Structure formats: C-alpha cells, structure tokens
XYZ file of C-alpha atoms in Angstrom:
623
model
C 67.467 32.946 -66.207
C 69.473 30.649 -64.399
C 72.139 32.631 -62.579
C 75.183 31.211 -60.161
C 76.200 33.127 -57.211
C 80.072 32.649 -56.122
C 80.401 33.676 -52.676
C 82.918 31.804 -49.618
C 80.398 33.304 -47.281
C 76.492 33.457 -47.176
C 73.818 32.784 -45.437
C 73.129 31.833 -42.146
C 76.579 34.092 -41.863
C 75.142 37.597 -40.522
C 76.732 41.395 -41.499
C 77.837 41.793 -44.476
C 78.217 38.477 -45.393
C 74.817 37.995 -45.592
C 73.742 40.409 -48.010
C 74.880 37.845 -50.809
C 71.877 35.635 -49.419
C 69.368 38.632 -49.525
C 70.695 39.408 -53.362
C 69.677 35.992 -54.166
C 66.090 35.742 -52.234
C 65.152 38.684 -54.399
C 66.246 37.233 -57.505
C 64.520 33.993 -57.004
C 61.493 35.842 -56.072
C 61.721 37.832 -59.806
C 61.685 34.763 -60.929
C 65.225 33.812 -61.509
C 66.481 30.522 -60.728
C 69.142 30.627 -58.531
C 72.509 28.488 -57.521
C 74.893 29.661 -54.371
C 78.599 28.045 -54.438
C 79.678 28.617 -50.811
C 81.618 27.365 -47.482
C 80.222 26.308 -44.479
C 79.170 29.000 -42.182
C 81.934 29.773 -39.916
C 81.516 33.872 -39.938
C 82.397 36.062 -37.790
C 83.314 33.269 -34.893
C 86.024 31.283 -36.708
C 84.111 27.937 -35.797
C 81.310 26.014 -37.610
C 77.908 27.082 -36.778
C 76.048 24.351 -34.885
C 73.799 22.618 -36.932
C 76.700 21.694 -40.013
C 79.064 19.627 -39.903
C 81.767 19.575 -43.034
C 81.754 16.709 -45.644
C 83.239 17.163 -49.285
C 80.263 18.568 -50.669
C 76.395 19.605 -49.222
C 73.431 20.773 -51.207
C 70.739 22.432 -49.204
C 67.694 24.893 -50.254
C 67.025 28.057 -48.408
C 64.686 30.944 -49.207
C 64.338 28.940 -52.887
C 67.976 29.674 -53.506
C 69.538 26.041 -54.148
C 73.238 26.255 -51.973
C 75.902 24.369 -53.048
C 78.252 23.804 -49.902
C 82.392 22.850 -49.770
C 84.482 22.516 -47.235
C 87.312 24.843 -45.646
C 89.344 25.333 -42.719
C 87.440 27.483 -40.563
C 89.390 30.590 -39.062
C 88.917 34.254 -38.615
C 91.405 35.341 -36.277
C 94.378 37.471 -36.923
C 96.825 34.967 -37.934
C 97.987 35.555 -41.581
C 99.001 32.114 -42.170
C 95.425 30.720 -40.617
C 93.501 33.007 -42.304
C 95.578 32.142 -46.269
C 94.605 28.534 -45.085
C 90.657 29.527 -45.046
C 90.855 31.552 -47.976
C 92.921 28.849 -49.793
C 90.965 26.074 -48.929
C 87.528 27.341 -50.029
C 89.425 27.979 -53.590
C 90.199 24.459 -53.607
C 87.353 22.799 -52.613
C 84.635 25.294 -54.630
C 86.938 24.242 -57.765
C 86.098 20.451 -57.501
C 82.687 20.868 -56.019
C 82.127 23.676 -59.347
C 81.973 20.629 -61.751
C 78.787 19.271 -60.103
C 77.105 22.637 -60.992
C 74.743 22.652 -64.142
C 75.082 25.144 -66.714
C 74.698 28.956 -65.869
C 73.493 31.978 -67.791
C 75.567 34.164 -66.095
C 77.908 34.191 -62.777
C 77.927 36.706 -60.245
C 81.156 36.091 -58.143
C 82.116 37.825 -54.657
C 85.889 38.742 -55.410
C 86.702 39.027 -51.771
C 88.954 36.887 -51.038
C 90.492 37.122 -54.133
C 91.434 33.537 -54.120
C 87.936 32.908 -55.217
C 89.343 33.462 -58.548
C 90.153 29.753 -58.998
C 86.587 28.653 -59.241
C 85.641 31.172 -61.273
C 88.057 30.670 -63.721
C 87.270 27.102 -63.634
C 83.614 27.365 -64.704
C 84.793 30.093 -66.768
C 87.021 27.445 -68.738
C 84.188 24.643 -68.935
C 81.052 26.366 -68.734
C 81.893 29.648 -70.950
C 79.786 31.668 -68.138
C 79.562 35.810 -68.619
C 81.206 36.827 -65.204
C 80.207 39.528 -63.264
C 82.838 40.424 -60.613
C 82.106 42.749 -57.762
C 84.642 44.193 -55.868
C 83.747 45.485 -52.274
C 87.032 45.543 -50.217
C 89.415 46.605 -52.875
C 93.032 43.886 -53.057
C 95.252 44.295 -52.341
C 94.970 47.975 -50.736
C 92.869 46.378 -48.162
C 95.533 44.291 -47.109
C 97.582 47.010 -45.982
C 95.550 48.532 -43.701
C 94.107 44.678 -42.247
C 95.381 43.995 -38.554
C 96.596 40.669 -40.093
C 99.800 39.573 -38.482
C 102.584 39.502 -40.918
C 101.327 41.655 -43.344
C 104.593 42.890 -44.666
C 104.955 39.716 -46.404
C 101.771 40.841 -48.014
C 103.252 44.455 -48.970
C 106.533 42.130 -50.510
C 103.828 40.432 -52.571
C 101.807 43.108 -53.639
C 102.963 43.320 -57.619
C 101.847 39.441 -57.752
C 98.191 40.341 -56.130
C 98.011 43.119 -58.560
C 98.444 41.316 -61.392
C 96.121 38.916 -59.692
C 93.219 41.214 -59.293
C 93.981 42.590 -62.918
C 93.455 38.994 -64.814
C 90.142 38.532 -62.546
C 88.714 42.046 -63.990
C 90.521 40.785 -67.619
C 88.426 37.462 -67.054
C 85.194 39.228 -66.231
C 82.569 40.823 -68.379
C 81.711 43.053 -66.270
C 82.887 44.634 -62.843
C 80.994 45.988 -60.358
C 82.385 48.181 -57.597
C 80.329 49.547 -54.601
C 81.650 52.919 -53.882
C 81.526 55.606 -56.882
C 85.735 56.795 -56.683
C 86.169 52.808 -56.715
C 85.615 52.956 -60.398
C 87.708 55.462 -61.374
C 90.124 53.542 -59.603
C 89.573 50.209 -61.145
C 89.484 52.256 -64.621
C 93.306 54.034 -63.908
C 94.336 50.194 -63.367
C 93.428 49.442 -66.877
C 89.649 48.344 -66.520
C 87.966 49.328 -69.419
C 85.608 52.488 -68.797
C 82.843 50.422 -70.380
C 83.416 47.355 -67.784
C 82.621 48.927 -65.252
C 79.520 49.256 -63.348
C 78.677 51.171 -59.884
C 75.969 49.296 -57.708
C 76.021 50.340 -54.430
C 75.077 47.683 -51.494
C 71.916 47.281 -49.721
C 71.076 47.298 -46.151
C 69.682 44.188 -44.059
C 66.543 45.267 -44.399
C 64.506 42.471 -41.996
C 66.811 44.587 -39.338
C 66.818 48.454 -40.436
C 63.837 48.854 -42.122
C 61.319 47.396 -39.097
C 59.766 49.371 -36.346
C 61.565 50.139 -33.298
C 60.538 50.686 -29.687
C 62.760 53.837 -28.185
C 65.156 53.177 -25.395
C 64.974 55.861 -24.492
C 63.466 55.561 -21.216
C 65.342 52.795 -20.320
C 68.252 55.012 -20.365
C 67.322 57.773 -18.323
C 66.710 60.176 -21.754
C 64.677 62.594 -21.931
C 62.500 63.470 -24.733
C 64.199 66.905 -25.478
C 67.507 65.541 -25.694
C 69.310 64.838 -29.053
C 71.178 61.533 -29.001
C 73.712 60.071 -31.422
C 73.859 56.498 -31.972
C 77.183 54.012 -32.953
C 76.788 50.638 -33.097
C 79.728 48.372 -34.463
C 83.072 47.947 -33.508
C 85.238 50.207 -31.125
C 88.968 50.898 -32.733
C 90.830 53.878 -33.866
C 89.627 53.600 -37.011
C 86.368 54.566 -36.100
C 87.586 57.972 -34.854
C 85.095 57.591 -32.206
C 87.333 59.700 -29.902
C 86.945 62.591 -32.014
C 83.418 62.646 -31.664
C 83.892 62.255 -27.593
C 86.301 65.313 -28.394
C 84.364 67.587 -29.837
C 81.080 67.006 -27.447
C 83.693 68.237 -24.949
C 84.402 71.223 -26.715
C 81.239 72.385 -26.480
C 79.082 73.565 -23.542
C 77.323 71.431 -21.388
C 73.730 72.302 -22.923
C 74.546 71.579 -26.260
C 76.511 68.676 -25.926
C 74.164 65.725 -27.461
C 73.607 62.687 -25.475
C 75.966 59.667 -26.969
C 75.135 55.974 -27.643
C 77.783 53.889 -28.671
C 76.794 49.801 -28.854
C 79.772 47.810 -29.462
C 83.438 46.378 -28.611
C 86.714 46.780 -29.301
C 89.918 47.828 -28.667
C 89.873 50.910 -28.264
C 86.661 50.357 -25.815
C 88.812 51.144 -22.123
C 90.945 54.515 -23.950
C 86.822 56.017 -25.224
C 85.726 55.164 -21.769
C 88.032 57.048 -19.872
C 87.946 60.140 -22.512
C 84.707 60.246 -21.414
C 84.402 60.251 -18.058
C 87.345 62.602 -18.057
C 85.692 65.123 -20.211
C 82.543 65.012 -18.555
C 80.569 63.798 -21.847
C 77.440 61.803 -21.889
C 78.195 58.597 -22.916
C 76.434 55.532 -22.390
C 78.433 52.166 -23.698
C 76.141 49.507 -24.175
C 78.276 46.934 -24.519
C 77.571 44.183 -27.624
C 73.729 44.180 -28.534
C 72.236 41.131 -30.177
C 71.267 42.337 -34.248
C 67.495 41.637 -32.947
C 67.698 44.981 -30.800
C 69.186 47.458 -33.410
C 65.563 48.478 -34.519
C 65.067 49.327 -31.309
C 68.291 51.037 -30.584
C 67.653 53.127 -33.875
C 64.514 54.249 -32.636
C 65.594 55.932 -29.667
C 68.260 58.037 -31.936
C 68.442 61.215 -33.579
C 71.026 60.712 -36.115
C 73.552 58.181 -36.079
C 77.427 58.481 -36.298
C 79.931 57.471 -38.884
C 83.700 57.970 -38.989
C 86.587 57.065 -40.800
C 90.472 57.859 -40.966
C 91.466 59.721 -43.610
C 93.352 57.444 -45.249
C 93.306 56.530 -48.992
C 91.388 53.336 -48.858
C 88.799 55.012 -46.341
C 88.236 57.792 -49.061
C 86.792 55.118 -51.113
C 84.721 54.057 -48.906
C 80.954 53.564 -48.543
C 80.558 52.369 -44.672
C 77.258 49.293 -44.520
C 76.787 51.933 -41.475
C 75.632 54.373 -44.256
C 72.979 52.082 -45.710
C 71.810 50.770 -42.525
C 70.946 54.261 -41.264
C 69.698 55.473 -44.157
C 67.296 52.165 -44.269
C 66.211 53.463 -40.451
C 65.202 56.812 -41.644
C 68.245 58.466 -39.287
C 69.977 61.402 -40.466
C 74.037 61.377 -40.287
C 76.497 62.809 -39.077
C 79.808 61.930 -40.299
C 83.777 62.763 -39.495
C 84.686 60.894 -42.453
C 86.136 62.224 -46.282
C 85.648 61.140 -49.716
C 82.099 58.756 -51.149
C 80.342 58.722 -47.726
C 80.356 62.506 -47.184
C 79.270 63.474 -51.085
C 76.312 60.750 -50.335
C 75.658 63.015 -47.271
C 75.871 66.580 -48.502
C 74.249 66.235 -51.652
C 70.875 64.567 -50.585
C 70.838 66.753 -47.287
C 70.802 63.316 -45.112
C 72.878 64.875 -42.439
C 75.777 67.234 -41.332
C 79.591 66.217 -42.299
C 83.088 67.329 -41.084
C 86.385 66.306 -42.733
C 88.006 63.854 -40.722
C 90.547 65.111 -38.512
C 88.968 68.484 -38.285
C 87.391 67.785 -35.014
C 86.641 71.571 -34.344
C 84.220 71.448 -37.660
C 82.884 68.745 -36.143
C 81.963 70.501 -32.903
C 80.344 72.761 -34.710
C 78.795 70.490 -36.662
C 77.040 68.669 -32.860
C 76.222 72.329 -32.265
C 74.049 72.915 -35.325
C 72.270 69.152 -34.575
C 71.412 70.186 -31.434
C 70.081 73.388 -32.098
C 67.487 72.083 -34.916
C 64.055 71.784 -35.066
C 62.096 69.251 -34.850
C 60.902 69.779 -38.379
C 64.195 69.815 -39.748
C 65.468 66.651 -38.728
C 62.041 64.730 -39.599
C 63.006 66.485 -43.183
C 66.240 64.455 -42.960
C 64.866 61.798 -42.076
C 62.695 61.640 -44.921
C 65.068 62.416 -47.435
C 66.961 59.191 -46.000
C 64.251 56.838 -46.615
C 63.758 58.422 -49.803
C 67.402 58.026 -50.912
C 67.722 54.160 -49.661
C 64.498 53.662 -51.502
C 65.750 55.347 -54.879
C 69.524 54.529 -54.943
C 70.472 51.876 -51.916
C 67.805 49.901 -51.390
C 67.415 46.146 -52.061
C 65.399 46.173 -54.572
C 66.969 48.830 -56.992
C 69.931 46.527 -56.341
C 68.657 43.535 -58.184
C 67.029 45.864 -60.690
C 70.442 47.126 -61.684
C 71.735 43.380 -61.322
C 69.071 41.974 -63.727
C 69.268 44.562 -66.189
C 73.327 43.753 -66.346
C 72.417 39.978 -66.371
C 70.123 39.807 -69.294
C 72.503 42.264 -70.987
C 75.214 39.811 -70.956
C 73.215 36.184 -71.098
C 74.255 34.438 -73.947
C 77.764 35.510 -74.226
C 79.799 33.022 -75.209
C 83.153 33.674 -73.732
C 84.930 30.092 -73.468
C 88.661 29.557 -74.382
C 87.262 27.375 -76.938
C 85.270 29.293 -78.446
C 87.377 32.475 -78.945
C 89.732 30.166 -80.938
C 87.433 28.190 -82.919
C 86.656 29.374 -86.400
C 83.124 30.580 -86.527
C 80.393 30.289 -89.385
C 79.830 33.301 -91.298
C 76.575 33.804 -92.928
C 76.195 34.474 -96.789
C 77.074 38.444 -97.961
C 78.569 41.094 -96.713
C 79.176 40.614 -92.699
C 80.633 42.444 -89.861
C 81.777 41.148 -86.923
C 84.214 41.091 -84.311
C 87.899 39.259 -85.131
C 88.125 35.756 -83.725
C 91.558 34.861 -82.633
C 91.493 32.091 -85.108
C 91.443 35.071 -87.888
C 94.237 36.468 -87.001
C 96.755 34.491 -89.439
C 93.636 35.074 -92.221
C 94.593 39.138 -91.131
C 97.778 38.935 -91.845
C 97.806 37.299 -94.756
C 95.178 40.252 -95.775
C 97.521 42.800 -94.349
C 100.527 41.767 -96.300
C 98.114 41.770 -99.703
C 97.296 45.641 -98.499
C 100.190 46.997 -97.576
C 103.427 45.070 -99.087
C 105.345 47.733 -98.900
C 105.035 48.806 -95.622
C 107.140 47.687 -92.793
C 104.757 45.821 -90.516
C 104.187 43.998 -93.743
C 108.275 43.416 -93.820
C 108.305 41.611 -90.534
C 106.065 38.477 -92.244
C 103.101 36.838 -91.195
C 103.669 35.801 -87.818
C 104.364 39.080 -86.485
C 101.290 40.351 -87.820
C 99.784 37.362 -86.349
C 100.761 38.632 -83.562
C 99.906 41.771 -83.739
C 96.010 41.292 -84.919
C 95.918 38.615 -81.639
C 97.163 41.589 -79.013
C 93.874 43.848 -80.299
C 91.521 40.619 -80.375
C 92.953 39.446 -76.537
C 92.586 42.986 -75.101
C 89.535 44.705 -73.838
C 90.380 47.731 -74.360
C 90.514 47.418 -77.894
C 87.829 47.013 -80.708
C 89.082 44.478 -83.446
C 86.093 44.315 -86.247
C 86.484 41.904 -89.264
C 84.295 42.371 -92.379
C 83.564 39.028 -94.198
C 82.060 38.478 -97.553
C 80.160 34.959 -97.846
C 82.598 34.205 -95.040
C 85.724 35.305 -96.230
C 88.275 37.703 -94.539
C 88.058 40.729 -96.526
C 88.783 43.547 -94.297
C 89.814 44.519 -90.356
C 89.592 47.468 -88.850
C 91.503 48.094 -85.121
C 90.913 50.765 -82.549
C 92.496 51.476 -79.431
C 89.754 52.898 -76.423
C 93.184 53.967 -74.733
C 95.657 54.939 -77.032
C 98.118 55.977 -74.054
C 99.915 53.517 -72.839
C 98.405 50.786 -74.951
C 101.309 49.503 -77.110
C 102.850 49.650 -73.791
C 100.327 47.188 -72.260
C 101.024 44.934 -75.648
C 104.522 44.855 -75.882
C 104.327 43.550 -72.605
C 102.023 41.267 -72.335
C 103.366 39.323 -75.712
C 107.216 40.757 -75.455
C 108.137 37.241 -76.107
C 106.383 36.297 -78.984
C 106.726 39.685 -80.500
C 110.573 39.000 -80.097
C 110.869 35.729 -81.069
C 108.746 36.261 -84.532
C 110.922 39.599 -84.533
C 113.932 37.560 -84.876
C 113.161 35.270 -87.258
C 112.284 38.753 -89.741
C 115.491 39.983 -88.727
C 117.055 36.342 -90.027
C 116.016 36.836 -92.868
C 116.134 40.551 -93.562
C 119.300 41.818 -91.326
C 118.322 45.336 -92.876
C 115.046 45.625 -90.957
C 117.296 44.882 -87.817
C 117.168 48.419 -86.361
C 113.882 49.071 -86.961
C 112.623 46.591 -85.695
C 114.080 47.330 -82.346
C 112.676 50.987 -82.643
C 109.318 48.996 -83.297
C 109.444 46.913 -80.237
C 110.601 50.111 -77.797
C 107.726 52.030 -79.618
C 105.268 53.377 -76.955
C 102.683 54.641 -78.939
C 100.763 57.859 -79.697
C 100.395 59.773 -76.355
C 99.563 63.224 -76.688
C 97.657 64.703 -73.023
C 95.005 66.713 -75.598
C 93.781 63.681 -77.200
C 93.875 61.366 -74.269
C 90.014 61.163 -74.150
C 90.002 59.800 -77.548
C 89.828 56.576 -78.927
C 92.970 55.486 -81.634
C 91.825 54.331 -84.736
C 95.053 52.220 -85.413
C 94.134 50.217 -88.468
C 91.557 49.906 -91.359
C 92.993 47.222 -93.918
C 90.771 46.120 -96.918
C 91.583 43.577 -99.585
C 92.518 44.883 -103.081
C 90.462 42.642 -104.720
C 87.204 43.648 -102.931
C 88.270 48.048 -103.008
C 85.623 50.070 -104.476
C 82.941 48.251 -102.872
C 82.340 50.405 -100.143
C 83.742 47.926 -97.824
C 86.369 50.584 -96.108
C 83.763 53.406 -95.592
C 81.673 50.902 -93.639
C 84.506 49.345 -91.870
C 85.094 53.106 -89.887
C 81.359 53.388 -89.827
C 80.876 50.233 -87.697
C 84.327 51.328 -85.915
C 82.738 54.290 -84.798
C 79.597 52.670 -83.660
C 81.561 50.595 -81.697
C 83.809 53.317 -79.895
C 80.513 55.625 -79.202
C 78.808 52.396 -77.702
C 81.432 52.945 -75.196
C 80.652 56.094 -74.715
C 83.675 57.735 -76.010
C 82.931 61.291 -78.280
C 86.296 61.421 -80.218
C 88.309 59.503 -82.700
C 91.397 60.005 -84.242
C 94.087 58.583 -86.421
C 97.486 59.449 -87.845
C 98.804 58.473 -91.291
C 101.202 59.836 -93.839
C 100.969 63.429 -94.903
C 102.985 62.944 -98.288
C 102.422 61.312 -101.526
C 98.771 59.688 -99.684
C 96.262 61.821 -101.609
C 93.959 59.037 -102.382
C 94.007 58.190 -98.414
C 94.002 62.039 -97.309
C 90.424 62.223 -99.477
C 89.186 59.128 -97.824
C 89.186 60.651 -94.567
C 88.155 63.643 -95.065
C 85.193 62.619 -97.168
C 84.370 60.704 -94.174
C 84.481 63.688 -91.566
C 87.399 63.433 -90.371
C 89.259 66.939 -89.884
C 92.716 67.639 -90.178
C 93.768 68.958 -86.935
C 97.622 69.151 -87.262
C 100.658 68.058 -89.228
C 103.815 66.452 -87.133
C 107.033 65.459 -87.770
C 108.422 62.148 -86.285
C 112.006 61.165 -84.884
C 112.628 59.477 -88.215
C 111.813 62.548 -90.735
C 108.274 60.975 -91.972
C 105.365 63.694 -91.909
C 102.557 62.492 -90.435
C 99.003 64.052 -90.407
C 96.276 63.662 -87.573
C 92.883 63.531 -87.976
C 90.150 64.069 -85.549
C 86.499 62.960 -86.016
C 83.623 64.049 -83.157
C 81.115 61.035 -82.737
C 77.280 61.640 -82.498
C-alpha cells in the first residue's frame, strides 16, 4: 500500500513531533511504502535546524520513508501573528509542493494546525485519496487555553474555526482522536459515531523503552528512599506545586524524595515552596532526551498533573505513555482519560486535581509499599504500553483502518459522475448525479403527496442533502441500471433536518419559491416545511430514522421494497446502531400498515400532529 503522511512537523523535530516519523518507520518496515509531506525542521527552537537550508521544495529519504519538504516561516514563539504566519505558510507551500506527489492509497493527515486542511483538501480534490484525520490537540478549544498573545481575537473567531474543523472531519473518512472522551466529543459535534476511531499515541520508544543507569547515587539517594520523578516543563499547569504541597503535609519520614527535570515559569515560585516547606526537592535543571533512561531508572513512580479544566479532562498527557514505556508506576493529580487509564489497570495511585489533601494521602500510601507491590505496578505498566499504547499496536490499528478504506473513491468528480450499473437487480448507494432520476421516481410514487407538490427540483434537493451528509444512508436499487427505488435513513434523526435546512437553506428556498409561483396554495405549507425540525423524541434518540422507502409503480410486487429496508437495515446495524424506526400515516394506509408489520416492525404508539394528521410509529430491533 502506498500511504501519504501529512504532517508540518516530523522528523529530525524531537517530542511529540516526532512520533509522526516513528508511525512511518514502522509502516515502511510492514512493508508499506511510504510518502511524508512536511516543513523544514524548525521545532521546538523557532529557527532552522543546521544542516537545511529552505528552497521551494526538497525530497530526502530517511528510515525508508521518502520526505517531501516545503518551505515556511519558521517561528515558535508566543506571538499570535508570527505563529498564523508559520502555520499559514506551510498550508501554502504543502498545497503547491502536493501536486508533485504520486498517487496515494490512502492519506493520513496531522490536523494540528488546522490550516493543514488546505493540502489535504487539495489532494483530496485531484487525487480522490480516503483521508484519515487525527486530531490530537483538539481546535479550537486548544486555542483558548494557548499562552498565545492576542488570543481573544481567536475567541472572536471561534464560530469560523468551528465550522473549520467540522468540514475537515466532513472531508475525512475517518477520524481518529487520541484520548477516549475526545470521541464522544467529536461525535456531539456532529461526527458520525461510525467515523470515528480511538488510537491512542505511542511513546518514543529508542528513549523510554532502553535501559537506564540509576542516579541515584549521584544525588545523594539512598536505596530505601522512594523518589518521584517530573521531567518536562515547569508552569501552573502542571500543578507541580500541589505535589510540593502535599509532601509538606506530611511528616518528614514519609515525605518521598522529589525529582523534577525541567524549566519554566513557574521554576523560581516551586523553588522557593520548597525550600520553605522543608521538602526534598532536587531541580535538575533541562536534561538532554539522551539522559531520561537514566533519570527513569533512578525513580519510583513518576508524576503527572493537570488543571482541571475542560480541555485537560480530555486529556491523555505523552507523560503517560512515556512512563508507562519505562515500566514506572504513576501517580497523578489530574481528572478525566489519564486517571481512568490509571485506576483501571492498577498502574499507579490518583487524586482529583485540586484535592491536594487526597493527594497527600495518596504520597503516604507510595511510600509505605512494598517492594513487591510497586514491581507489580511496574509490570502491569509494561504490560499495558505493550497491549494498548505501544508502537506497534499503533500501526496495527492504523493498517487495519488503511486497508479498510483503500480503494475508496471519494473525488468531487466522481460523486457526481453517473456510474455504470451492472445487468439485474442492484443495490447501491445514491450518486449525487441520481438525485434528479429520484425525484422524478418520487413524483411517479407519491403524486399526491406534498413533497411531490413542490416539483422536481425540490426533491432534487432533498435526495442531494441525504447523499452529501454522513450521517445519513441514501441506498438506490437499480434494475439493468435503471433507478427503480431509494430508500433514506437518518443515523441521527435529532437535529438532522436541522443540519439540512441549513446547510442548503438557499436552495431549498429558492426551488421553494418557484413551487409557491406556481401553486400560491402550497404557500403556507411550505413555510411550515422549511421551519420543520424533524422527529425528536429523547426515547428514540438512539435510533436510526428510516425517512424514506420510494419504489416505482411499474416495478411493485417484485419484492423490490422488502429488500430496499432489508439492505437499509444492514446498513444502519453496520454502524452499529440496534434500533430503527419510522412514522407514517395511521389512516386509510392499510396496504402500508401490513407492509411493515410483515416486516417486523412493531407498532409502538399512535400520535397526533400540529396539523390534525394521525401518524403511527414503528419500531424495529436490529440483530
């Protein structure tokens, strides 16, 4: 498989912006083949690396990955405008440099910045690439709580990223998000539940996963002592004052010994806590990456915290990986992914951040155990990276969601071009160049219905909102190629028609009007059609809509509408949805009342609308 990575940083970059590079070492050595669009490296100092120097475009090879390079203006300080300028100009430059890329079997894009949506939607639109789209800092939340100077102009311009972020997940075929509650929060935005995939990150494994030589005499330790590592950087954030807080809180012989490798600014405040609290601190200062084996080795558990803040709920800290890699239990002042991670493999002790008395007690309990029970935490942490975190269940997961989408043909193109239909009886999904062959079908079904009143184009319109949205299933049966029946389901029923008026108010209005022209009767209806918000009932939210099943007169009796809810309901249990259910008219709609029935569908209430028409809903339980 020939896969393209979209990244603006990678290798020889170090942190996390390396572990793109390590993603696609291990694919290459699978046996993928394997093509990196990037920048020049300019991470985390702001200035080339020595050894580049920018031109329009650079291809290199490294590790048998083959790296495609463009240029940007190099900056990572904390100047919004400078730091827009890097983001923008890697968009630019990775779109012109993306037409010199052959042709991918799938693309696997970084979506942080967000700006690399340009490229991506440019090979996208000439390649036809299946997108995979991982989000690891989630926009634009994480812009709120950046140190980025001016950042309220961000907060003014936070409906525009929003709808930003929400065409990139439209635009992908699949998103990947790196902390478990990211998902649900990517699925409440509108992400289809089927789109979205949790794989969590890896470690840098040439770092944590090698040998270390303790420290620990170096330092003055002594072999009964338990010590508590940090390395990274020293802010608030980290709520590394709590954890010099509650070693004070406790007596002298059970407060642990502290390491803390790192700078920041809150360095000079965590100092002076210290030495005015009497707690045993030694601040290493910045360590070269080379010594962190090392520095591991001469710890008993290492230290995470977070603020409990929304955004931090979310997230899964690389510190959480790297330790785990190390074989070093935990101890975190932290709330939401991190600490489930923690308590439910036994990795560690946790306290709710803020609750710095729980986490006293928490320090108490580490340094009262055994021996034997932290080498038990320690191997259930190298068991648990190995399993769930490591490197190479990573690229498992990311093959396995590769090959499922290779060969998807998802170009603008293509979704309008007509496509050939083999002889007999087919289904298939609707192509938006069907949907003037569906009305036409729906008018011959229904005439006397009012959707059928408002004339082709609004039903044109109308087919194209299920085809264009990914929440929706929008299955055409054809016979010898022919247009013989549709069926339409909405995954989400709440809030869909919502989403659909919205997204198309203008065309829906404008083919509206020209109904309305013609039949000034249908007037005020078709304004109660265009507020219409859909079915939304709270006990049937988990259930998928089934909106529509039209078949053509001429073809009834074959069978042709029993299979069209057959391969409807295939299609909503492939997303993993249980439930489907449907509402149509209670009176003088025998023939259609049998249908359903005979089909399993059971009658689960009768309801009366605004308008005096009886409607009866029907509920169906999926195998």
């Amino acid at each position: 498989m020939r896969i393209a990575l979209l990244t603006q940083w990678y290798w020889p970059e170090t942190g996390p912006a390396g572990l793109p590079g390590t993603l696609a070492a291990e694919l290459v050595r699978r046996g993928d083949e394997v093509h990196v669009l990037t920048g020049f490296p300019n991470y985390p100092s702001g200035r080339i690396d020595p050894g580049y120097r920018q031109s329009l475009y650079q291809r290199e090879e490294h590790d048998g990955v083959i790296i495609h390079r463009s240029p940007l203006y190099a900056s990572h300080d904390h100047s919004a405008r400078k730091r827009f300028m890097n983001y923008a100009s890697f968009a630019l430059s990775a779109t012109l440099a993306s037409m010199r890329l052959p042709k991918f079997d799938v693309l696997w894009v970084n979506y942080s910045p967000i700006t690399t949506a340009l490229p991506m939607w440019a090979l996208q639109l000439r390649q036809g690439v299946p997108t995979v789209c991982e989000v690891g800092d989630l926009w634009p939340d994480t812009m709120f709580v950046s140190q980025l100077h001016g950042d309220d102009t961000m907060k003014r311009a936070s409906g525009f990223l929003h709808r930003w972020t929400n065409a990139m997940y439209r635009s992908s075929d699949a998103v990947v998000a790196i902390a478990p509650s990211v998902c649900d929060v990517l699925v409440d935005r509108g992400v289809p539940r089927h789109k979205v995939h949790y794989i969590p990150k890896w470690a840098q494994e040439h770092v944590f996963c090698q040998p270390g030589a303790s420290m620990r005499s170096s330092l003055g330790i002594g072999d009964e002592e338990r010590v508590i590592v940090y390395a990274g950087a020293l802010g608030r954030a980290q709520r590394l004052g709590a954890l010099i807080d509650a070693c004070a809180r406790l007596p002298l012989h059970e407060r642990p010994r502290v390491l803390i490798a790192g700078m920041g600014t809150d360095e000079q405040n965590l100092r002076e806590m210290a030495k005015s609290n009497d707690v045993n601190v030694d601040f290493l200062g910045h360590l070269p990456q080379e010594y962190m084996p090392d520095l591991l080795a001469s710890a008993d558990a290492g230290y995470i915290g977070l603020a409990d803040e929304p955004l931090t709920r979310m997230t899964m800290p690389s510190k959480t990986q790297a330790y785990l890699a190390a074989g070093l239990p935990i101890i975190a002042h932290a709330s939401g992914d991190v600490l489930s991670v923690i308590a439910n493999n036994d990795v560690g002790l946790v306290s709710q951040s803020g609750d710095v008395q729980s986490l006293a007690e928490r320090l108490r309990r580490f340094t009262s155990m055994s021996t034997c029970e932290l080498q038990r935490q320690a191997e259930n942490a190298r068991k648990l990276y190995q399993q769930e975190f490591s490197l190479q269940r990573g690229a498992e997961r990311y093959q396995e969601l590769f090959r499922r989408l290779q060969g998807r043909d998802r170009t603008l193109i293509s979704r309008n071009a007509p496509i050939r239909r083999d002889a007999g009886r087919v289904f298939a999904p609707l192509q938006l160049s069907d949907v003037r062959a569906a009305a036409r079908l729906h008018e011959r079904a229904f005439p006397d219905f009012f959707l059928a009143s408002l004339g082709e184009g609004f039903l044109a319109e109308f087919y194209r909102g299920y085809c264009a949205d990914d929440e929706s299933i929008a299955i055409g049966m054809y016979d010898d190629g022919e247009l013989v029946g549709t069926v339409l389901v909405a995954m989400q029923p709440a809030g869909f028609y919502r989403r659909l008026l919205t997204r198309r108010l203008v065309p829906f209005a404008f083919q509206g009007g020209l109904a309305a022209l013609k039949r000034p009767r249908i007037a005020l209806k078709l304004l109660k059609a265009l507020m219409y918000r859909g079915d939304e009932q709270p006990e049937y939210r988990g259930a998928a809509l089934l909106a529509s099943l039209c078949v053509d007169p001429k073809t009834q009796g074959t069978g042709g509408g029993r299979q069209l809810c057959e391969a409807a309901e295939h299609a909503v249990a492939m997303r993993g949805t249980s439930q489907i259910y449907l509402l149509t008219d209670a009176e003088d709609n025998d023939a259609v009342l049998r249908f359903y029935e005979r089909g399993g569908y059971e009658h689960v209430e009768t309801i009366t609308r605004d308008d005096g028409r009886k409607m009866r809903r029907y509920l169906k339980e999926l195998n």
